[in-house]
């Protein structure tokens, strides 16, 4: 799920229909180590303020992500592993290290304290990226159709 702020910052969260939120599974581990040479925890961003929209014009050092770039891997207690992808092109502003010590946040508060990462699309691409996203209402309609076809 991508939550878009008014200043084009995208917060990546688990969608409400994600199996980890629907099945009652327990999250065992979250790993931001994508490969031997790539850890999202090593992302180093510099700028005057990471928390304001003024910052979007002052990013340096952030990892660049494509739509298919893995952000993290989540393991559940039943042995299932889920790779969470960026889903959008842009710069990785931050990852949520709080979920490493408290994985339950992903399930208890997925759209707030349990977010996975913050990504900033390139300014010139931000309009086309966001136009391709579903609104909350459109997403709910897709879920209803999916549930209807499953029964």
XYZ file of C-alpha atoms in Angstrom:
151
model
C 0.000 0.000 0.000
C 1.286 3.467 -0.841
C 0.038 6.377 1.227
C 0.699 9.626 -0.616
C 1.248 12.888 1.259
C 0.423 16.306 -0.165
C 4.115 16.987 -0.827
C 4.533 13.778 -2.908
C 6.230 11.732 -0.186
C 5.073 8.101 -0.387
C 4.786 5.941 2.721
C 4.944 2.209 2.001
C 2.771 0.057 4.271
C 1.187 -3.381 4.209
C -2.118 -3.329 2.350
C -5.131 -4.316 4.409
C -5.592 -7.376 2.181
C -2.002 -8.593 2.685
C -1.911 -12.206 3.958
C 0.005 -11.165 7.073
C -2.899 -8.941 8.091
C -5.666 -11.310 7.035
C -4.498 -14.686 8.285
C -3.707 -13.934 11.898
C -0.110 -15.045 11.420
C 2.581 -13.937 13.817
C 5.510 -12.003 12.387
C 8.770 -13.631 13.382
C 11.343 -11.447 11.650
C 11.758 -8.401 9.407
C 14.935 -8.158 7.364
C 16.049 -5.087 5.429
C 19.138 -6.997 4.145
C 18.129 -7.487 0.493
C 21.320 -9.177 -0.723
C 24.906 -9.670 0.402
C 25.758 -6.183 -0.867
C 22.513 -4.319 -0.229
C 20.949 -3.403 3.080
C 18.182 -0.826 3.251
C 19.437 -0.050 6.769
C 22.611 1.371 5.234
C 20.610 4.007 3.355
C 22.092 7.379 4.290
C 20.087 10.481 3.465
C 21.255 14.004 4.120
C 19.316 17.242 4.054
C 18.222 20.025 6.350
C 15.089 18.311 7.633
C 13.844 14.803 6.991
C 10.383 15.572 8.359
C 9.259 18.550 6.282
C 8.279 19.052 2.683
C 11.160 21.509 2.265
C 13.443 18.500 2.483
C 12.200 17.041 -0.789
C 14.391 19.462 -2.711
C 17.540 18.711 -0.688
C 17.991 14.914 -0.867
C 21.478 13.489 -1.161
C 22.764 9.944 -0.765
C 19.454 8.073 -0.782
C 19.244 4.670 -2.466
C 17.337 4.753 -5.756
C 14.516 2.224 -6.046
C 12.650 0.856 -9.041
C 9.078 -0.415 -8.843
C 10.351 -3.983 -8.401
C 13.029 -3.198 -5.816
C 12.640 -5.242 -2.625
C 12.399 -3.147 0.536
C 12.389 -5.934 3.090
C 11.529 -9.550 3.743
C 9.051 -10.514 6.421
C 9.030 -14.020 7.907
C 6.028 -15.393 9.747
C 6.076 -17.994 12.504
C 4.698 -20.641 10.128
C 7.802 -20.354 7.913
C 6.252 -18.239 5.138
C 8.402 -15.389 3.830
C 6.998 -12.313 2.109
C 9.096 -9.896 0.077
C 7.755 -6.353 0.214
C 8.541 -4.309 -2.902
C 8.773 -0.565 -3.387
C 6.042 -0.521 -6.078
C 7.197 2.959 -7.141
C 10.364 4.516 -8.546
C 12.103 6.985 -6.305
C 14.617 7.667 -3.562
C 14.471 5.743 -0.291
C 14.158 8.431 2.363
C 13.967 6.131 5.388
C 13.088 2.688 6.611
C 11.164 2.110 9.811
C 13.685 0.601 12.207
C 11.052 0.509 14.979
C 9.411 -2.526 13.376
C 12.660 -4.490 13.807
C 12.327 -4.443 17.587
C 8.511 -4.455 17.563
C 7.272 -6.423 14.503
C 3.715 -6.429 15.867
C 3.451 -2.770 14.774
C 3.136 -4.034 11.190
C -0.094 -5.780 12.122
C -1.422 -3.533 14.856
C -0.770 -0.161 13.186
C 0.180 -0.872 9.545
C -0.677 2.578 8.192
C 0.902 4.608 11.003
C 3.731 3.454 13.298
C 3.951 0.132 11.429
C 4.925 1.641 8.073
C 7.782 -0.039 6.181
C 9.542 2.785 4.349
C 9.292 6.299 2.971
C 10.031 6.857 -0.729
C 10.235 10.092 -2.675
C 9.535 9.832 -6.424
C 11.441 12.057 -8.840
C 9.595 15.347 -9.172
C 9.123 14.960 -12.943
C 7.752 11.415 -12.497
C 5.609 11.998 -9.421
C 2.439 12.938 -11.314
C 2.523 9.880 -13.592
C 3.363 7.597 -10.660
C 0.546 8.862 -8.490
C -2.006 8.823 -11.311
C -1.429 5.069 -11.585
C -2.359 4.454 -7.939
C -5.812 3.443 -6.774
C -7.752 5.674 -4.425
C -8.949 4.135 -1.158
C -12.428 3.748 -2.668
C -11.107 2.079 -5.840
C -8.981 -0.264 -3.730
C -11.997 -1.257 -1.622
C -13.982 -1.967 -4.809
C -11.182 -4.232 -6.075
C -11.227 -6.106 -2.764
C -14.999 -6.539 -2.935
C -14.779 -7.928 -6.477
C -11.933 -10.235 -5.451
C -13.906 -11.559 -2.478
C -16.997 -11.994 -4.664
C -15.160 -14.025 -7.278
C -13.520 -16.190 -4.604
C -16.853 -17.370 -3.196
